[in-house]
Short mmCIF file of C-alpha atoms and ligand atoms in Angstrom, two decimals:
data_model
loop_
_atom_site.label_atom_id
_atom_site.label_comp_id
_atom_site.label_asym_id
_atom_site.label_seq_id
_atom_site.Cartn_x
_atom_site.Cartn_y
_atom_site.Cartn_z
CA ARG A 1 0.02 -0.05 -0.11
CA ILE A 2 1.38 3.52 -0.94
CA PRO A 3 0.36 6.25 1.62
CA GLU A 4 -1.74 9.07 0.56
CA PRO A 5 -0.12 12.33 -0.47
CA LEU A 6 1.39 14.18 2.45
CA ALA A 7 3.84 16.54 4.04
CA LEU A 8 6.09 15.17 6.64
CA VAL A 9 7.30 17.96 9.08
CA VAL A 10 10.31 17.03 11.05
CA PHE A 11 11.09 19.15 14.19
CA GLY A 12 14.73 18.72 15.19
CA ALA A 13 15.67 18.45 11.38
CA THR A 14 19.12 19.28 11.72
CA GLY A 15 19.63 16.72 14.55
CA ASP A 16 21.58 13.30 14.41
CA LEU A 17 18.21 11.37 14.23
CA MET A 18 17.13 12.96 11.10
CA ARG A 19 20.74 12.66 9.46
CA ARG A 20 21.50 9.03 10.61
CA LYS A 21 18.14 7.55 10.54
CA LEU A 22 15.16 9.36 9.21
CA MET A 23 16.52 10.71 5.91
CA PRO A 24 18.19 7.46 4.92
CA ALA A 25 14.86 5.72 5.71
CA LEU A 26 12.88 8.10 3.66
CA TRP A 27 15.26 7.93 0.75
CA ARG A 28 15.12 4.04 0.76
CA LEU A 29 11.30 4.23 0.91
CA LYS A 30 11.21 6.63 -2.02
CA GLN A 31 13.52 4.28 -4.10
CA GLU A 32 11.42 1.30 -3.21
CA GLY A 33 8.41 3.18 -4.72
CA MET A 34 6.82 3.45 -1.21
CA LEU A 35 6.37 7.04 -0.96
CA PRO A 36 3.43 8.80 -2.62
CA ASP A 37 4.44 11.01 -5.79
CA ASP A 38 2.96 13.96 -4.03
CA PHE A 39 5.35 14.01 -0.88
CA ALA A 40 7.40 16.95 0.79
CA ILE A 41 9.47 17.23 3.76
CA VAL A 42 9.60 20.38 5.94
CA GLY A 43 12.37 20.64 8.41
CA ASN A 44 12.40 22.78 11.49
CA ALA A 45 15.18 23.63 13.76
CA ARG A 46 16.09 26.57 15.91
CA GLU A 47 19.02 27.46 13.89
CA ALA A 48 18.58 29.83 11.01
CA THR A 49 19.32 28.15 7.86
CA ASP A 50 17.56 28.12 4.49
CA ASP A 51 16.01 25.65 1.92
CA ALA A 52 19.41 25.31 0.05
CA ASP A 53 21.44 24.74 3.05
CA PHE A 54 18.79 22.18 4.58
CA ARG A 55 18.85 20.32 1.15
CA GLU A 56 22.68 20.30 1.01
CA ARG A 57 22.75 18.79 4.69
CA MET A 58 20.23 16.04 3.62
CA ARG A 59 22.35 15.05 0.71
CA GLY A 60 25.26 14.89 2.87
CA ALA A 61 23.31 12.78 5.34
CA LEU A 62 22.34 10.34 2.52
CA ALA A 63 26.16 10.23 1.33
CA GLU A 64 27.13 9.33 4.95
CA PHE A 65 24.55 7.12 6.08
CA ALA A 66 22.88 5.47 3.13
CA LYS A 67 24.29 5.98 -0.35
CA GLU A 68 25.28 9.09 -2.39
CA PRO A 69 22.09 9.76 -4.31
CA ASP A 70 22.35 9.75 -8.06
CA ALA A 71 22.66 13.49 -9.09
CA ALA A 72 19.56 13.60 -11.35
CA GLU A 73 17.35 11.63 -8.92
CA TRP A 74 18.38 13.93 -5.96
CA GLU A 75 17.64 17.12 -8.19
CA ALA A 76 14.25 15.82 -8.88
CA PHE A 77 13.50 15.03 -5.34
CA SER A 78 15.18 17.90 -3.43
CA HIS A 79 13.00 20.61 -4.43
CA ARG A 80 10.22 18.61 -2.26
CA LEU A 81 12.38 19.77 0.85
CA ARG A 82 11.81 22.83 2.69
CA PHE A 83 12.92 24.53 5.79
CA VAL A 84 11.35 26.73 8.41
CA GLY A 85 13.78 28.05 11.11
CA GLY A 86 12.53 29.11 14.63
CA SER A 87 12.05 27.83 18.00
CA THR A 88 9.08 25.84 19.14
CA ASP A 89 8.48 28.27 22.03
CA ASP A 90 7.93 31.20 19.44
CA PRO A 91 4.35 31.43 18.03
CA SER A 92 5.76 32.96 14.85
CA THR A 93 7.59 29.80 14.00
CA PHE A 94 4.28 28.14 13.61
CA VAL A 95 2.59 30.95 11.68
CA GLN A 96 5.69 30.41 9.13
CA LEU A 97 5.25 26.83 9.15
CA ALA A 98 1.53 27.15 8.25
CA LYS A 99 2.56 29.46 5.28
CA VAL A 100 5.15 27.14 3.98
CA LEU A 101 2.73 24.23 4.24
CA GLY A 102 -0.02 26.17 2.23
CA GLU A 103 2.90 26.66 -0.39
CA VAL A 104 3.66 22.98 -0.21
CA ASP A 105 0.22 21.94 -0.59
CA LYS A 106 -0.08 23.95 -3.89
CA GLU A 107 3.46 23.08 -5.35
CA CYS A 108 3.65 19.25 -4.24
CA GLY A 109 -0.01 18.38 -4.03
CA THR A 110 0.18 17.37 -0.49
CA ARG A 111 -3.58 17.97 0.17
CA GLY A 112 -3.35 19.27 3.65
CA ASN A 113 -2.40 15.69 4.98
CA ARG A 114 0.45 16.30 7.66
CA LEU A 115 2.68 14.01 9.67
CA PHE A 116 4.44 15.96 12.24
CA TYR A 117 7.64 14.09 13.59
CA LEU A 118 8.85 15.33 16.75
CA ALA A 119 12.50 14.42 17.16
CA LEU A 120 12.88 16.67 20.14
CA PRO A 121 13.66 16.37 23.93
CA PRO A 122 10.39 15.56 25.95
CA SER A 123 10.74 19.02 27.59
CA VAL A 124 9.45 20.65 24.53
CA VAL A 125 6.94 18.14 23.18
CA ALA A 126 4.02 19.61 24.74
CA GLN A 127 4.68 23.26 23.57
CA THR A 128 5.26 22.18 20.12
CA ALA A 129 1.99 20.29 20.02
CA GLU A 130 0.25 23.35 21.51
CA GLY A 131 1.91 25.40 19.03
CA LEU A 132 0.63 23.22 16.08
CA GLY A 133 -2.85 23.46 17.73
CA ARG A 134 -2.92 27.20 18.08
CA ALA A 135 -1.54 27.73 14.42
CA GLY A 136 -4.61 25.71 13.09
CA LEU A 137 -2.32 22.97 11.66
CA VAL A 138 -4.22 20.03 13.25
CA CYS A 139 -7.17 18.44 11.20
CA HIS A 140 -10.08 17.04 13.11
CA PRO A 141 -10.92 13.50 12.37
CA GLU A 142 -14.09 14.45 10.53
CA ASP A 143 -11.83 16.75 7.97
CA ARG A 144 -10.98 15.48 4.58
CA CYS A 145 -7.35 15.71 5.38
CA TYR A 146 -5.60 13.89 8.12
CA THR A 147 -2.86 14.94 10.87
CA ARG A 148 -0.81 12.62 12.79
CA ILE A 149 2.19 13.16 15.25
CA ILE A 150 5.15 10.96 16.04
CA VAL A 151 6.79 11.51 19.23
CA GLU A 152 10.25 10.12 19.95
CA LYS A 153 11.28 8.53 23.08
CA PRO A 154 11.90 9.16 26.05
CA PHE A 155 8.26 9.55 26.44
CA GLY A 156 8.56 11.57 29.82
CA ARG A 157 11.03 11.04 32.69
CA ASP A 158 8.71 9.07 34.99
CA LEU A 159 5.01 8.24 35.63
CA ASP A 160 3.94 11.68 36.47
CA SER A 161 5.84 13.45 33.57
CA ALA A 162 4.63 10.85 31.00
CA LYS A 163 0.94 11.45 32.25
CA ALA A 164 1.47 15.22 32.00
CA LEU A 165 2.90 14.65 28.51
CA ASN A 166 0.02 12.53 27.36
CA ALA A 167 -2.60 15.02 28.87
CA SER A 168 -0.78 17.88 26.82
CA LEU A 169 -0.83 15.77 23.56
CA LEU A 170 -4.66 14.92 24.03
CA LYS A 171 -5.61 18.42 24.22
CA VAL A 172 -4.68 18.92 20.65
CA PHE A 173 -4.80 15.47 19.21
CA ALA A 174 -6.91 12.49 19.60
CA GLU A 175 -5.13 9.26 20.76
CA PRO A 176 -5.53 7.60 17.25
CA GLN A 177 -3.59 10.51 15.72
CA ILE A 178 -0.65 10.02 18.20
CA PHE A 179 2.12 7.66 17.31
CA ARG A 180 4.87 7.09 20.21
CA ILE A 181 7.69 5.53 18.46
CA ASP A 182 9.80 2.85 20.10
CA HIS A 183 12.25 1.78 17.22
CA TYR A 184 12.68 -1.57 18.69
CA LEU A 185 9.21 -2.47 17.45
CA GLY A 186 10.43 -1.96 13.81
CA LYS A 187 13.00 -4.53 14.11
CA GLU A 188 12.34 -7.50 11.76
CA THR A 189 12.74 -10.15 14.55
CA LEU A 190 10.21 -8.61 16.91
CA GLN A 191 7.82 -8.49 13.94
CA ASN A 192 8.72 -12.07 13.43
CA LEU A 193 8.17 -13.12 17.16
CA LEU A 194 4.32 -12.70 16.76
CA VAL A 195 4.44 -14.96 13.56
CA PHE A 196 6.76 -17.25 15.23
CA ARG A 197 4.47 -17.57 18.47
CA PHE A 198 0.98 -17.48 16.76
CA ALA A 199 1.30 -18.95 13.16
CA ASN A 200 3.07 -22.10 14.46
CA THR A 201 1.17 -24.46 16.76
CA ILE A 202 4.06 -26.37 18.16
CA TRP A 203 5.20 -23.80 20.51
CA GLU A 204 1.97 -22.75 22.14
CA PRO A 205 1.70 -25.79 24.41
CA LEU A 206 5.24 -25.09 25.67
CA TRP A 207 4.86 -21.40 26.09
CA GLN A 208 3.90 -21.27 29.81
CA ARG A 209 4.81 -22.05 33.38
CA ASN A 210 4.60 -25.73 33.06
CA TYR A 211 7.54 -25.96 30.57
CA VAL A 212 9.23 -22.67 30.89
CA ASP A 213 11.67 -22.39 33.76
CA HIS A 214 12.58 -18.59 33.01
CA VAL A 215 13.04 -16.12 30.31
CA GLN A 216 16.09 -13.73 29.76
CA ILE A 217 16.09 -10.70 27.63
CA THR A 218 19.53 -9.06 27.08
CA VAL A 219 20.11 -5.83 25.02
CA SER A 220 23.84 -5.34 25.17
CA GLU A 221 26.00 -2.55 23.41
CA THR A 222 29.63 -2.20 23.11
CA VAL A 223 29.72 1.50 22.67
CA GLY A 224 29.82 3.80 25.57
CA VAL A 225 27.93 7.13 26.13
CA GLU A 226 29.57 8.53 22.91
CA SER A 227 28.54 12.32 22.55
CA ARG A 228 25.45 11.89 24.36
CA ALA A 229 26.22 12.37 27.97
CA GLY A 230 24.15 15.64 27.94
CA TYR A 231 21.01 13.41 27.51
CA TYR A 232 22.35 10.21 28.79
CA ASP A 233 23.48 11.38 32.28
CA ARG A 234 19.95 12.49 33.02
CA SER A 235 18.57 9.29 31.85
CA GLY A 236 20.45 6.22 32.58
CA ALA A 237 19.96 2.57 31.41
CA LEU A 238 16.69 2.14 33.17
CA ARG A 239 14.96 5.04 31.54
CA ASP A 240 16.77 4.88 28.24
CA MET A 241 16.43 1.08 27.42
CA ILE A 242 14.37 -0.92 30.11
CA GLN A 243 11.26 1.49 30.08
CA SER A 244 11.00 1.30 26.32
CA HIS A 245 12.70 -1.37 24.39
CA LEU A 246 13.16 -4.20 26.98
CA LEU A 247 9.65 -3.95 28.25
CA GLN A 248 8.25 -3.81 24.68
CA ILE A 249 10.24 -7.05 24.08
CA LEU A 250 8.82 -8.71 27.18
CA THR A 251 5.26 -7.94 26.19
CA LEU A 252 5.56 -9.59 22.89
CA VAL A 253 7.00 -12.71 24.45
CA ALA A 254 4.54 -12.93 27.16
CA MET A 255 1.24 -11.57 25.59
CA GLU A 256 -1.74 -13.89 24.85
CA PRO A 257 -2.60 -14.29 21.42
CA PRO A 258 -4.78 -11.27 20.40
CA ALA A 259 -8.38 -11.88 19.09
CA SER A 260 -7.42 -10.15 15.70
CA TYR A 261 -4.40 -8.46 14.38
CA ASP A 262 -5.53 -4.90 14.36
CA ALA A 263 -3.48 -2.30 16.30
CA ASP A 264 -5.81 -2.12 19.43
CA SER A 265 -6.24 -5.83 19.85
CA ILE A 266 -2.55 -6.31 19.99
CA ARG A 267 -1.85 -3.37 22.28
CA ASN A 268 -4.59 -4.54 24.57
CA GLU A 269 -2.91 -7.79 25.27
CA LYS A 270 0.49 -6.17 25.55
CA VAL A 271 -1.01 -3.79 28.28
CA LYS A 272 -2.38 -6.68 30.09
CA VAL A 273 1.01 -8.04 30.51
CA LEU A 274 2.56 -4.74 31.84
CA GLN A 275 -0.27 -4.84 34.28
CA ALA A 276 0.33 -8.17 35.53
CA ILE A 277 3.85 -7.46 36.64
CA PRO A 278 3.86 -6.94 40.36
CA LEU A 279 5.66 -3.78 41.22
CA LEU A 280 8.99 -3.99 42.82
CA GLN A 281 8.98 -2.00 46.06
CA GLY A 282 10.93 -1.62 49.18
CA GLU A 283 13.53 -4.28 49.78
CA ASP A 284 12.55 -6.00 46.67
CA ILE A 285 14.11 -3.18 44.69
CA ASP A 286 17.51 -3.82 46.32
CA ARG A 287 17.12 -7.69 45.82
CA TYR A 288 15.66 -7.77 42.13
CA ALA A 289 17.03 -4.56 40.54
CA VAL A 290 20.62 -4.02 40.16
CA ARG A 291 22.77 -1.23 38.46
CA GLY A 292 26.18 -0.66 37.41
CA GLN A 293 28.40 1.84 35.83
CA TYR A 294 31.40 1.18 33.46
CA ALA A 295 34.86 1.74 34.88
CA ALA A 296 37.93 2.04 32.98
CA SER A 297 39.49 -1.00 30.92
CA GLU A 298 42.77 -1.45 29.42
CA GLU A 299 41.80 -3.90 26.97
CA SER A 300 39.65 -3.21 23.98
CA SER A 301 38.38 -5.91 21.98
CA ALA A 302 34.85 -4.71 21.77
CA SER A 303 35.57 -1.44 20.23
CA GLU A 304 37.76 -2.85 17.51
CA LYS A 305 34.98 -2.15 15.11
CA ASP A 306 35.11 1.59 16.23
CA GLY A 307 38.61 1.52 15.11
CA GLU A 308 40.01 1.84 18.54
CA LYS A 309 41.82 -1.45 18.60
CA GLY A 310 44.15 -1.78 21.62
CA ALA A 311 42.98 1.53 23.00
CA SER A 312 41.89 1.64 26.64
CA MET A 313 38.37 2.42 27.45
CA PRO A 314 37.81 5.40 29.89
CA ALA A 315 35.35 5.13 32.74
CA TYR A 316 31.88 6.46 32.46
CA ARG A 317 32.87 9.29 34.86
CA ASP A 318 35.80 10.46 32.61
CA GLU A 319 33.74 10.58 29.42
CA LYS A 320 33.11 14.00 27.93
CA ASP A 321 30.43 15.99 29.49
CA VAL A 322 29.74 13.50 32.41
CA PRO A 323 29.53 15.47 35.42
CA GLU A 324 32.25 14.42 38.23
CA GLY A 325 31.02 11.58 40.53
CA SER A 326 27.99 10.92 38.42
CA ARG A 327 25.65 8.05 39.77
CA THR A 328 23.85 7.32 36.53
CA GLU A 329 23.77 3.66 35.72
CA THR A 330 25.07 2.50 32.45
CA PHE A 331 24.02 -1.12 33.13
CA ALA A 332 20.65 -2.24 34.65
CA ALA A 333 19.19 -5.76 35.28
CA LEU A 334 15.80 -6.50 36.79
CA ARG A 335 13.98 -9.70 37.69
CA LEU A 336 10.33 -9.34 37.17
CA LEU A 337 7.51 -11.78 37.39
CA VAL A 338 4.28 -11.68 35.29
CA ASP A 339 1.67 -12.80 37.64
CA ASN A 340 -1.13 -14.36 35.45
CA TRP A 341 -2.23 -17.78 34.65
CA ARG A 342 0.27 -18.36 31.84
CA TRP A 343 3.32 -17.16 33.77
CA ALA A 344 2.76 -17.38 37.52
CA GLY A 345 6.27 -17.98 39.12
CA VAL A 346 8.34 -17.81 35.91
CA PRO A 347 10.98 -15.14 36.39
CA PHE A 348 11.71 -12.72 33.54
CA TYR A 349 15.31 -11.41 33.82
CA LEU A 350 16.17 -8.38 31.81
CA ARG A 351 19.58 -6.80 31.41
CA THR A 352 21.12 -3.95 29.26
CA GLY A 353 24.19 -2.10 29.40
CA LYS A 354 26.83 0.02 27.51
CA ARG A 355 30.47 -1.01 27.10
CA LEU A 356 29.63 -4.74 27.24
CA PRO A 357 31.73 -7.18 25.25
CA ALA A 358 29.02 -7.63 22.29
CA LYS A 359 26.43 -5.86 20.54
CA GLN A 360 23.56 -8.15 20.84
CA SER A 361 19.90 -8.45 21.47
CA GLU A 362 18.37 -11.69 22.21
CA VAL A 363 15.58 -13.35 24.11
CA VAL A 364 16.29 -16.95 25.82
CA ILE A 365 13.35 -19.05 26.70
CA ARG A 366 14.79 -21.53 29.11
CA PHE A 367 12.84 -24.67 29.66
CA ARG A 368 12.62 -26.74 32.77
CA PRO A 369 15.31 -29.41 33.18
CA ALA A 370 14.23 -32.94 32.36
CA PRO A 371 12.65 -34.49 35.19
CA HIS A 372 14.64 -37.79 35.11
CA PRO A 373 18.06 -38.92 34.36
CA VAL A 374 18.38 -40.16 30.86
CA ARG A 375 20.37 -43.21 31.84
CA ASP A 376 22.47 -43.90 34.94
CA GLN A 377 23.80 -40.60 36.04
CA VAL A 378 27.45 -40.30 35.23
CA GLN A 379 29.58 -37.35 34.88
CA ASP A 380 28.69 -35.52 31.51
CA ASP A 381 25.31 -36.95 31.55
CA THR A 382 23.41 -34.20 33.36
CA PRO A 383 21.44 -32.78 30.48
CA ALA A 384 21.35 -29.04 29.96
CA PRO A 385 17.89 -27.61 29.98
CA ASN A 386 16.54 -26.80 26.48
CA ALA A 387 16.74 -23.27 25.44
CA LEU A 388 15.22 -21.32 22.50
CA VAL A 389 17.07 -18.19 21.73
CA LEU A 390 15.69 -15.50 19.66
CA HIS A 391 18.35 -13.34 18.18
CA ILE A 392 17.03 -9.86 17.56
CA GLN A 393 20.17 -8.39 16.30
CA PRO A 394 22.76 -8.89 14.77
CA ASP A 395 22.54 -12.32 12.93
CA GLU A 396 18.77 -12.18 13.18
CA GLY A 397 17.41 -15.66 13.61
CA ILE A 398 16.41 -18.30 16.07
CA SER A 399 18.13 -21.36 17.65
CA LEU A 400 16.85 -24.11 19.61
CA PHE A 401 19.24 -25.94 21.80
CA PHE A 402 18.78 -29.50 22.93
CA GLU A 403 20.74 -32.45 24.23
CA ALA A 404 22.41 -35.13 21.93
CA LYS A 405 24.62 -38.05 22.63
CA VAL A 406 28.09 -37.52 21.38
CA PRO A 407 28.74 -40.61 18.76
CA GLY A 408 30.52 -43.65 20.58
CA ILE A 409 29.73 -46.63 22.62
CA ARG A 410 29.44 -44.60 25.89
CA GLY A 411 29.14 -41.04 24.30
CA PRO A 412 28.34 -38.30 26.85
CA LEU A 413 25.48 -35.88 26.24
CA ARG A 414 26.20 -32.42 24.66
CA PRO A 415 23.92 -29.44 23.83
CA VAL A 416 23.45 -29.06 20.02
CA SER A 417 21.39 -26.45 18.14
CA MET A 418 19.11 -26.19 15.34
CA ASP A 419 19.43 -22.77 13.79
CA PHE A 420 17.40 -20.59 11.53
CA LYS A 421 18.84 -17.47 10.13
CA TYR A 422 17.14 -14.91 8.05
CA THR A 423 20.24 -14.32 5.72
CA SER A 424 20.31 -17.88 4.55
CA ALA A 425 16.58 -18.80 4.81
CA PHE A 426 15.66 -15.98 2.75
CA GLU A 427 18.63 -15.33 0.50
CA GLY A 428 18.77 -11.90 -0.98
CA ALA A 429 15.80 -10.53 1.08
CA GLU A 430 16.77 -7.38 3.06
CA SER A 431 15.17 -6.40 6.12
CA PRO A 432 13.93 -3.03 6.16
CA GLU A 433 15.41 -0.67 8.62
CA ALA A 434 13.20 -0.24 11.65
CA TYR A 435 12.63 3.41 10.86
CA GLN A 436 11.70 2.66 7.34
CA ARG A 437 8.85 0.38 8.44
CA LEU A 438 7.63 2.63 11.34
CA LEU A 439 7.77 5.79 9.14
CA LEU A 440 5.69 3.93 6.60
CA ASP A 441 3.32 2.59 9.11
CA ALA A 442 2.67 6.14 10.52
CA MET A 443 2.27 7.53 6.98
CA LEU A 444 -0.41 4.68 6.45
CA GLY A 445 -2.03 5.32 9.85
CA ASP A 446 -1.16 1.95 11.30
CA ALA A 447 -0.46 2.32 15.04
CA THR A 448 0.24 -1.49 15.79
CA LEU A 449 3.74 -0.73 16.28
CA PHE A 450 3.61 2.26 18.27
CA ALA A 451 2.83 2.54 22.19
CA ARG A 452 -0.56 3.43 23.13
CA ARG A 453 -0.99 5.74 26.09
CA ASP A 454 -1.99 3.22 28.60
CA GLU A 455 0.97 0.99 27.57
CA VAL A 456 3.44 3.78 28.20
CA GLU A 457 1.81 4.71 31.49
CA ALA A 458 2.03 1.12 32.58
CA ALA A 459 5.62 0.85 31.83
CA TRP A 460 6.41 3.94 33.88
CA THR A 461 4.42 2.67 36.75
CA LEU A 462 6.79 -0.16 36.96
CA ILE A 463 9.94 1.58 36.53
CA THR A 464 9.27 4.79 38.53
CA PRO A 465 9.62 3.12 42.03
CA ILE A 466 12.91 1.87 41.12
CA LEU A 467 14.08 5.19 39.60
CA GLN A 468 12.93 6.96 42.91
CA ALA A 469 14.79 4.36 45.00
CA TRP A 470 17.98 4.74 43.14
CA GLU A 471 17.70 8.47 42.97
CA ALA A 472 17.26 8.53 46.72
CA GLY A 473 20.70 7.13 47.46
CA GLY A 474 23.25 4.36 46.60
CA GLU A 475 25.72 4.21 43.87
CA PRO A 476 25.81 1.88 40.64
CA ASP A 477 28.29 -0.95 41.13
CA PRO A 478 31.47 -0.44 38.91
CA TYR A 479 32.04 -2.94 36.14
CA PRO A 480 35.31 -2.87 33.75
CA ALA A 481 34.39 -1.76 30.23
CA ASN A 482 34.24 -4.66 27.94
CA SER A 483 32.78 -7.04 30.65
CA TRP A 484 29.38 -8.45 31.09
CA GLY A 485 28.41 -5.98 33.92
CA PRO A 486 28.86 -5.83 37.64
CA GLU A 487 28.94 -8.96 39.85
CA CYS A 488 25.43 -8.16 41.43
CA ALA A 489 23.98 -8.95 37.91
CA THR A 490 25.45 -12.38 38.03
CA GLU A 491 24.26 -12.84 41.53
CA LEU A 492 20.65 -11.80 40.66
CA LEU A 493 20.47 -15.21 38.73
CA ALA A 494 23.06 -17.16 40.65
CA ARG A 495 20.96 -16.68 43.86
CA GLU A 496 18.08 -18.68 42.17
CA GLY A 497 20.48 -21.35 40.89
CA ARG A 498 20.51 -19.81 37.29
CA SER A 499 23.10 -18.17 34.78
CA TRP A 500 22.92 -15.73 32.14
CA HIS A 501 22.99 -17.06 28.55
CA GLU A 502 26.27 -16.16 27.12
CA PRO A 503 25.50 -14.75 23.88
CA THR A 504 27.54 -16.51 20.93
C1 LIG B 601 18.06 3.94 21.74
C2 LIG B 601 18.87 4.41 23.02
O1 LIG B 601 16.79 4.13 22.10
O2 LIG B 601 18.59 2.74 21.56
C3 LIG B 601 20.40 4.36 22.87
O3 LIG B 601 18.66 5.81 23.43
C4 LIG B 601 20.73 2.91 22.40
O4 LIG B 601 21.13 4.76 24.12
C5 LIG B 601 19.87 2.71 21.33
O5 LIG B 601 22.18 3.05 21.89
C6 LIG B 601 20.14 1.15 20.73
O6 LIG B 601 19.41 0.83 19.57
P1 LIG B 601 19.97 -0.17 18.49
O7 LIG B 601 18.94 -0.20 17.65
O8 LIG B 601 21.32 0.31 18.05
O9 LIG B 601 20.04 -1.46 19.39
#
């Protein structure tokens, strides 16, 4: 399906997200014939620049993060790019924007349809939405044109601010017009998780407390804070990753099959999962929520890709723009329960961190151990529990680990795996970038892969007591850069006789 004609208005259009992700995604959509012919991009940022400079920057962004565009093709497309400078706290910015959008409608045939993309910090989201409303830039559902708004994460800083943000947005937009983006939901493997679970009957009987011992969700990164300390130091791993990406993954793993596959049926089931998770409170926070912060390391294998081979890695506290003595966590791990019929008593362990040894996102479903020895128990014959590993990135795919006998008269048992890899199973097929899919869905008005108001608030309900406890005192445990996090993360599982799956 090709979207209707529209103008995409990006606030924060000279920022990193636009250069690295949005512009390359839009260009790919265009090249794949998935953008309407009558399309325009209007950029806004505080800095004063003009159409020509904005177009040149976007061409540069494509050259750096996608592919140098063909000159003739770019020439034909670039006149659809316009720029409106000005701050979102200045009403005249919106007056100017309205004027340019009127021109764009005439020149590019965009018919009054608008998709506003707020690549902005949460502190200015409400004022931007209000500015759009005041300038008459928001169509009503009964109008012939449509207006939608995409809001980037982080969506608030805690439950109260997320509620306030929702309330401000809802003064101007109706819920179906609001698209809260979480780019993890656009990843191919997460899409496939629903297909894997609900298009195959073999997993369903196993997907529950009688067979599953526990679930692990790991999102590890090799990078440090990079140049984002200004944002990251006020955020930390719990807000930056767990509140959004990891809890989203958890909902997809744990949700019940929806009655139908429309946006609301799926999101209803996801919200129910979040609502079934008991809050960590009081001593349980110390017991089941751990945090770490990376310390310096001499060795650097993880950052070889970054061209830093052999370089030592600095401690978080010594990174540029990190305040001295910062207590921000760069690693967080939680043990949560999903207290419903399917999952009662099955722990879900979540961990994420920066400066870990590998960039890897995976879900591990660890099954219960076999109830009886397979033959007279001898050393090497204790079967390892079965595991199903969903590799979200990189090397997207699924591995099933089970026990086999090593050939030989008295061969011991060894775990072996059956592997499905996207690259070999669907040779030549390329997974679209998450932003490509999500932008297209928002243009089409499909909100399935976007978080609904109650979903975001339910996630903050879980996270806020932990944030408050951590902000009230204590320090994150240090871990050497390029290691799998602090000792307390190992203990979180070891206490219960379990261990983290080592990503391969
Ligand atoms: C972002 C976080 O949402 O996700 C970043 O703000 C993090 O801190 C990034 O690096 C990870 O995304 P991906 O797609 O590279 O795993």
